[in-house]
mmCIF file of C-alpha atoms in Angstrom:
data_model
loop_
_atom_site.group_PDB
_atom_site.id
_atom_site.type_symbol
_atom_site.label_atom_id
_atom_site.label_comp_id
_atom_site.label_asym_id
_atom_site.label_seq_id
_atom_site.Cartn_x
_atom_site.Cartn_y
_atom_site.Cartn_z
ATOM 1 C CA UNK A 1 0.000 0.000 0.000
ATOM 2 C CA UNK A 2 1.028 3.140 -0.846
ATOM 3 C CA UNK A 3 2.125 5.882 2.080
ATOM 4 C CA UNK A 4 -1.334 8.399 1.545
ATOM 5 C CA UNK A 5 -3.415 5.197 1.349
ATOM 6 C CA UNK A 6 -1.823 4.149 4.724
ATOM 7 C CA UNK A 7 -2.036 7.587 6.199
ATOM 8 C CA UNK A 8 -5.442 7.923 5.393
ATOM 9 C CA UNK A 9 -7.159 4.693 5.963
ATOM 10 C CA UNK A 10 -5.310 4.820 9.184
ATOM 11 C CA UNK A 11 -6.812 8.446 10.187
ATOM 12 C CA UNK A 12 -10.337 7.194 8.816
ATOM 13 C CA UNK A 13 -10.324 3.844 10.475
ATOM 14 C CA UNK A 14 -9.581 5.654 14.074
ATOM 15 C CA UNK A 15 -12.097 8.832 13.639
ATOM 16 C CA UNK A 16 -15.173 5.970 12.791
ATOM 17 C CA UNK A 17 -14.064 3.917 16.041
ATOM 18 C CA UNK A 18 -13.511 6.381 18.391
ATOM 19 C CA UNK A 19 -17.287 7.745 17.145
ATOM 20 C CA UNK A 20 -18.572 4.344 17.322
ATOM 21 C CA UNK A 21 -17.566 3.362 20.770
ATOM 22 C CA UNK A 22 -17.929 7.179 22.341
ATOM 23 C CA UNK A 23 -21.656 7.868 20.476
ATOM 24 C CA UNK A 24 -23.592 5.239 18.014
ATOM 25 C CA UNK A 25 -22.544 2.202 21.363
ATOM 26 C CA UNK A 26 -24.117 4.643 23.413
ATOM 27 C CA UNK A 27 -27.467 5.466 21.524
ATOM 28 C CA UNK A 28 -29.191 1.706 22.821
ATOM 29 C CA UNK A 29 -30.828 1.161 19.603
ATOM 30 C CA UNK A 30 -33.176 -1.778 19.545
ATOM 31 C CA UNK A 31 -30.956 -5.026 17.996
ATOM 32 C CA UNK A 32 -27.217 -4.129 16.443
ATOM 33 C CA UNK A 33 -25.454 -0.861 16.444
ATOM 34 C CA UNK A 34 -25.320 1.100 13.200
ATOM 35 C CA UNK A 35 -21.520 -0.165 12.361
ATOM 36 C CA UNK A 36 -19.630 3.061 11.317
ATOM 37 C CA UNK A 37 -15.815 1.149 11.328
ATOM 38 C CA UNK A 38 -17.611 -1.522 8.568
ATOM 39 C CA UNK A 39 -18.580 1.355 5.993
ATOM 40 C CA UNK A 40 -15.544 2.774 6.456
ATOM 41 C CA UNK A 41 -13.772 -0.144 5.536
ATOM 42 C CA UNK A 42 -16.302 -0.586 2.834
ATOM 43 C CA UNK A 43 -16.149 2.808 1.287
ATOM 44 C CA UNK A 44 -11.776 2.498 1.055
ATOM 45 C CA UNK A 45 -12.460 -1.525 -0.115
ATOM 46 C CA UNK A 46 -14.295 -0.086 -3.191
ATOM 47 C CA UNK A 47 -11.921 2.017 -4.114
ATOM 48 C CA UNK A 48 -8.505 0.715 -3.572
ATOM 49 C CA UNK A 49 -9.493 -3.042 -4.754
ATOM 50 C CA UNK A 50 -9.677 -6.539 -2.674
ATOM 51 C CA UNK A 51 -6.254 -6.612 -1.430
ATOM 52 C CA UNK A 52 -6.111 -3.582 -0.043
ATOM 53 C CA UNK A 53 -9.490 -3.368 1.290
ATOM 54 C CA UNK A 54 -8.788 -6.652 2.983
ATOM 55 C CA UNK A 55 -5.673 -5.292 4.529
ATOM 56 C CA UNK A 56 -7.585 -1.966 5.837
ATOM 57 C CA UNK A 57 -10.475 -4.664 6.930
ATOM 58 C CA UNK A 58 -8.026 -6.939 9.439
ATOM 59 C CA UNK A 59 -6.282 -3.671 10.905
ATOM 60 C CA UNK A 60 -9.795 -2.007 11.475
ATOM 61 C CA UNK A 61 -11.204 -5.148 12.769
ATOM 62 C CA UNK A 62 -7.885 -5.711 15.383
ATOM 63 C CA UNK A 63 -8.181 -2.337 16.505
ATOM 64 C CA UNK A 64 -12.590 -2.543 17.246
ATOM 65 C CA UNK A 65 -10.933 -5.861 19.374
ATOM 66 C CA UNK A 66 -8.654 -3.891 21.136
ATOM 67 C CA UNK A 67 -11.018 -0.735 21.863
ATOM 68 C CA UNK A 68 -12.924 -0.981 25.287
ATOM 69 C CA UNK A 69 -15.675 -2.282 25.768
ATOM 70 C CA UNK A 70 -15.131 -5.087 23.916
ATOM 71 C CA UNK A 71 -15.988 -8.452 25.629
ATOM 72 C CA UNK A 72 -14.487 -11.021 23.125
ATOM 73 C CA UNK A 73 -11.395 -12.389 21.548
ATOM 74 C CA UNK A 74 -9.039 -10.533 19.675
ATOM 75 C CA UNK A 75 -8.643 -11.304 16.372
ATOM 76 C CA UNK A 76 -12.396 -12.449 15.829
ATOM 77 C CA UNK A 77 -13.757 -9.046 14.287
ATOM 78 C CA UNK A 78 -10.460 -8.632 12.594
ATOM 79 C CA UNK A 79 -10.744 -12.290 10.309
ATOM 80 C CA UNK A 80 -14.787 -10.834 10.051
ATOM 81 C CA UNK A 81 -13.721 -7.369 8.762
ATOM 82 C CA UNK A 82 -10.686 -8.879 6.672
ATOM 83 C CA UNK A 83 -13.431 -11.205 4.921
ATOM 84 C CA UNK A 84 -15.758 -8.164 4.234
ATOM 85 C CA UNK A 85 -13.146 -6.053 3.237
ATOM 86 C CA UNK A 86 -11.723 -8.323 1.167
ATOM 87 C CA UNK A 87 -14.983 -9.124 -0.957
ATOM 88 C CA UNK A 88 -16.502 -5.490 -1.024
ATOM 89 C CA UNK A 89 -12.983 -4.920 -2.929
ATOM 90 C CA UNK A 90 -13.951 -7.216 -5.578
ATOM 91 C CA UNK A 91 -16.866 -5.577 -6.132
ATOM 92 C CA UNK A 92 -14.970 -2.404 -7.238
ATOM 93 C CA UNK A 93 -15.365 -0.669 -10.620
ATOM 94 C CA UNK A 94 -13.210 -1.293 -13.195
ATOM 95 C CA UNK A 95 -13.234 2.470 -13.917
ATOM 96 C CA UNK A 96 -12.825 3.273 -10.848
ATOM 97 C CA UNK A 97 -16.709 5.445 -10.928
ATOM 98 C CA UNK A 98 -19.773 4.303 -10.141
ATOM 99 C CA UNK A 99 -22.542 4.782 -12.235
ATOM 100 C CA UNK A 100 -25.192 4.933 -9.806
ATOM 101 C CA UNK A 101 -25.629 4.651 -6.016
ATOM 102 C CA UNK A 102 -27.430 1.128 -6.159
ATOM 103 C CA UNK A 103 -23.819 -1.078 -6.235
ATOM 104 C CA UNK A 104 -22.890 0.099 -2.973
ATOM 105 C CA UNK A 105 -26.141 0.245 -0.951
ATOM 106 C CA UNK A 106 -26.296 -3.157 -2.118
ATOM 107 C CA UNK A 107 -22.459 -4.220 -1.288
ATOM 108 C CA UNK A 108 -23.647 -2.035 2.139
ATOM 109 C CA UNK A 109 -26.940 -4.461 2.536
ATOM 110 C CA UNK A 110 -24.695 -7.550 1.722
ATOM 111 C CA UNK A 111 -21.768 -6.482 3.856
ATOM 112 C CA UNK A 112 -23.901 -5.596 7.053
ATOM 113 C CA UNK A 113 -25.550 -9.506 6.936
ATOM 114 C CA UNK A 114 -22.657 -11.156 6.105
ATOM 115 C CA UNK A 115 -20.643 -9.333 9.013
ATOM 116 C CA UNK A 116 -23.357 -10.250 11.151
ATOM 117 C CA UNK A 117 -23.296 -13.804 10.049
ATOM 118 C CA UNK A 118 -20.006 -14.374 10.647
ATOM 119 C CA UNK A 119 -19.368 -12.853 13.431
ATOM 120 C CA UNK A 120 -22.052 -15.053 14.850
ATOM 121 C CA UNK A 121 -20.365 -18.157 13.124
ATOM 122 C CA UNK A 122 -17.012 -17.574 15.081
ATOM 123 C CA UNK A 123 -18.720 -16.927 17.881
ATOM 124 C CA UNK A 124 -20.281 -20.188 17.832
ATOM 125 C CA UNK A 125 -17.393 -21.924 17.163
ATOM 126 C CA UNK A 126 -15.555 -20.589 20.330
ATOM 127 C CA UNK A 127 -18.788 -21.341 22.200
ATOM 128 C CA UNK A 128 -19.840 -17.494 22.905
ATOM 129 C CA UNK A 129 -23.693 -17.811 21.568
ATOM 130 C CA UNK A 130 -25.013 -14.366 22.768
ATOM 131 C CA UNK A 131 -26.258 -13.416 19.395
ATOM 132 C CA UNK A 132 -28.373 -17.252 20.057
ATOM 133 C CA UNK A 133 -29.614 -15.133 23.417
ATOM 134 C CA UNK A 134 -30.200 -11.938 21.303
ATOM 135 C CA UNK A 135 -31.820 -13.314 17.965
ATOM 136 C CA UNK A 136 -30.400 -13.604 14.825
ATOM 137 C CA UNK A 137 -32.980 -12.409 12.868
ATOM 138 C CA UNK A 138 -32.859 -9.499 14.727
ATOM 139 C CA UNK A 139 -29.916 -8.722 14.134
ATOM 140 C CA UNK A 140 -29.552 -9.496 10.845
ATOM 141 C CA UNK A 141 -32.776 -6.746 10.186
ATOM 142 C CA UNK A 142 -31.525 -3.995 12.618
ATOM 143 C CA UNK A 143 -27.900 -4.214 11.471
ATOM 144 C CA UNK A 144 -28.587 -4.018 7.664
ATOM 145 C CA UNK A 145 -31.236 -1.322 8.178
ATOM 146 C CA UNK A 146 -28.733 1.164 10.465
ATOM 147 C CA UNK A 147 -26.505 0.684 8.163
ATOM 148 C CA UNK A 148 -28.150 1.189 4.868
ATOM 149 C CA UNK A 149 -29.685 4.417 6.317
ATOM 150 C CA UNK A 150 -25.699 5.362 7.904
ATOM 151 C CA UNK A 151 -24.257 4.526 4.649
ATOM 152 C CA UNK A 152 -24.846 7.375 2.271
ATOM 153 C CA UNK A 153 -23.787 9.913 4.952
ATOM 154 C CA UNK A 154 -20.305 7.780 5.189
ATOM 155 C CA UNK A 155 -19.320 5.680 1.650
ATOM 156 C CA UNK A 156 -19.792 8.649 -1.017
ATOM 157 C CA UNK A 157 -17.635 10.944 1.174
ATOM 158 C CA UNK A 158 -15.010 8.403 2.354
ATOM 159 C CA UNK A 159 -14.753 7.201 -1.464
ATOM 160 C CA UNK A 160 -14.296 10.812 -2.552
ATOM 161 C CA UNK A 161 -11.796 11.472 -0.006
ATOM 162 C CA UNK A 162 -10.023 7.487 -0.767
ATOM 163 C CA UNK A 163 -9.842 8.966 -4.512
ATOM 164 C CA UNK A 164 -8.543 12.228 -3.766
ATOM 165 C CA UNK A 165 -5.849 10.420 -1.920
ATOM 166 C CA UNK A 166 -5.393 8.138 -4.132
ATOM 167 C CA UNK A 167 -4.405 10.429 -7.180
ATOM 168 C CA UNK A 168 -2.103 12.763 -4.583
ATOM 169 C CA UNK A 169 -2.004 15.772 -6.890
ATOM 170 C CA UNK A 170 0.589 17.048 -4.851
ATOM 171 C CA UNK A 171 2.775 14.535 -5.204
ATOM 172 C CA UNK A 172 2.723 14.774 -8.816
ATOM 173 C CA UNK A 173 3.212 18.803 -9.046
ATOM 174 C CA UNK A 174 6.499 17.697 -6.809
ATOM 175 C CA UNK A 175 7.517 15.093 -9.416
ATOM 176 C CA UNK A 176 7.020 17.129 -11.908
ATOM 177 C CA UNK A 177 9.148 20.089 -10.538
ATOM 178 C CA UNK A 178 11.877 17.831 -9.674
ATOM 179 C CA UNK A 179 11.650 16.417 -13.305
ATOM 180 C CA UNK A 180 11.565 20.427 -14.562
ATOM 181 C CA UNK A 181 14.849 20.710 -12.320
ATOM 182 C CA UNK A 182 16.345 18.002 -13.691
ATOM 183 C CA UNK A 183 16.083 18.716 -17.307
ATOM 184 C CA UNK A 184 17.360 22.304 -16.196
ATOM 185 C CA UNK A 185 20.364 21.060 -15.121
ATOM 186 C CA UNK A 186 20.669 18.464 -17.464
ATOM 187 C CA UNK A 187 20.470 21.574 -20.029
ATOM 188 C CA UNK A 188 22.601 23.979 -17.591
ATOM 189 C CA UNK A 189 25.487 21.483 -17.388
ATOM 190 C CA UNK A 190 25.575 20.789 -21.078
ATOM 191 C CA UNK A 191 25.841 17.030 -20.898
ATOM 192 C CA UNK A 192 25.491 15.993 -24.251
ATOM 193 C CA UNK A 193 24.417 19.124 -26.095
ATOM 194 C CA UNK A 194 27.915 20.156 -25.181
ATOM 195 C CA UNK A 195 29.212 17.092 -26.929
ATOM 196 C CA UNK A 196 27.140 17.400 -29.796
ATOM 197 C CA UNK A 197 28.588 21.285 -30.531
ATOM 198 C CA UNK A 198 32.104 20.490 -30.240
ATOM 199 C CA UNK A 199 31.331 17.401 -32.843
ATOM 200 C CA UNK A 200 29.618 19.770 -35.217
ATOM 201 C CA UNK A 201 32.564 22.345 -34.981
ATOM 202 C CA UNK A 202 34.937 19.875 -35.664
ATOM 203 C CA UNK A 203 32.719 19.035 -38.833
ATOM 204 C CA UNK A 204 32.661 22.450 -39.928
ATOM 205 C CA UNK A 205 35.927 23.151 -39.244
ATOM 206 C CA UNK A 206 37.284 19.998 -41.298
ATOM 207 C CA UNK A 207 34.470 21.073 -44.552
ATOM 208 C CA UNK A 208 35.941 24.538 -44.560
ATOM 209 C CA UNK A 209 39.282 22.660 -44.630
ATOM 210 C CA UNK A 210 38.743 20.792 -47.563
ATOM 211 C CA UNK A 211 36.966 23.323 -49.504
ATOM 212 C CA UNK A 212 39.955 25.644 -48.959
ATOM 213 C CA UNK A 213 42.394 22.593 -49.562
ATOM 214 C CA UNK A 214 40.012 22.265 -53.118
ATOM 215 C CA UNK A 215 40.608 26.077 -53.646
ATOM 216 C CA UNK A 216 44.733 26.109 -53.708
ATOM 217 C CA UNK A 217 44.765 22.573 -55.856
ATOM 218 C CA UNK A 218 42.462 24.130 -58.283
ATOM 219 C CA UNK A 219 44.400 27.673 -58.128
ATOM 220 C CA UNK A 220 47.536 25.483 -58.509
ATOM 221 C CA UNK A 221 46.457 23.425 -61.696
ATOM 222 C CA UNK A 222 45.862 27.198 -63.152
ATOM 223 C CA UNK A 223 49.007 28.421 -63.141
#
């Protein structure tokens, strides 16, 4: 991954958690809890592609672990987030634009019930079955509705701002300079050019030569 990409999926990832565990944890919503750190990951996974998007998905996922209050194993929303991630990146563009806003609600829709899903899955298989206490069904409804209502107040902007990034006009005004200053230099120090006007002295110097050489045999044949 390139540095901005880094930088900025870093800065995005930590701004959604720290609202999701200081305000949308604390709203007691009926069911799940609209999942800000999941669109986030979705929003940079459908612009930078599966492999990155998986990458942003595992480090988003290990840090919601991490981040109090969390009551279960580390590492089990990372592999769920890494998953997501991974897939929503496959579902990118291949021009890079969307043509309409119905891809991503549905990759949002799609994202929020397979997170759920597995999430529950792993749960199961290291014998925590609270979402068994909660519902599933429940769940599964609540989460992709939050979400799908969150989502076009998060993706569009994140995507613009993962694209923005992503083509780092400053970073090419800089190469650009430096190439300017190089081909000043290059100019200023007279590598080559140099070369090539001591080359065509030496070429007019030797045709004058011979034409004068010409002149005195001719001038000589004369007398």
């Amino acid at each position: 991954m390139r540095f901005n990409r880094m930088l900025l999926s870093t800065t995005l990832v930590i701004v959604a958690l720290v609202i999701q565990v200081s305000v949308l944890a604390r709203l007691h919503l009926p069911g799940a809890v609209p999942d800000l750190v999941l669109l986030t990951v979705l929003g940079l996974a459908l612009v930078y592609g599966h492999v990155s998007g998986a990458l942003i998905g595992f480090g988003a996922g290990l840090l919601s672990d991490l981040a109090p209050p969390a009551d279960h194993a580390a590492g089990r929303y990372a592999l769920v987030l890494c998953v997501i991630g991974y897939l929503a990146g496959l579902a990118k563009p291949e021009t890079g634009r969307l043509k309409s806003a119905t891809g991503p609600m549905v990759v949002v829709v799609v994202a929020a019930l397979g997170a759920t899903l597995l999430y529950a899955g792993v749960g199961a298989l290291v014998g925590d079955d609270a979402a068994r206490h909660v519902g599933l069904p429940s769940l599964l409804f609540t989460a992709a509705l939050y979400d799908l209502l969150l989502a076009p107040f998060v993706v569009p902007g994140i995507m613009a701002l993962a694209r923005r990034a992503d083509n780092d006009p400053l970073a090419e005004t800089n190469n650009a300079a430096k190439a300017a200053d190089v081909s000043a230099g290059w100019l200023s120090s007279g590598t080559g050019l140099r070369i090539g006007s001591q080359r065509t002295g030496l070429r007019m110097k030797a045709a004058r030569s011979r034409v004068a050489r010409a002149g005195r045999i001719k001038g000589v044949k004369r007398l």
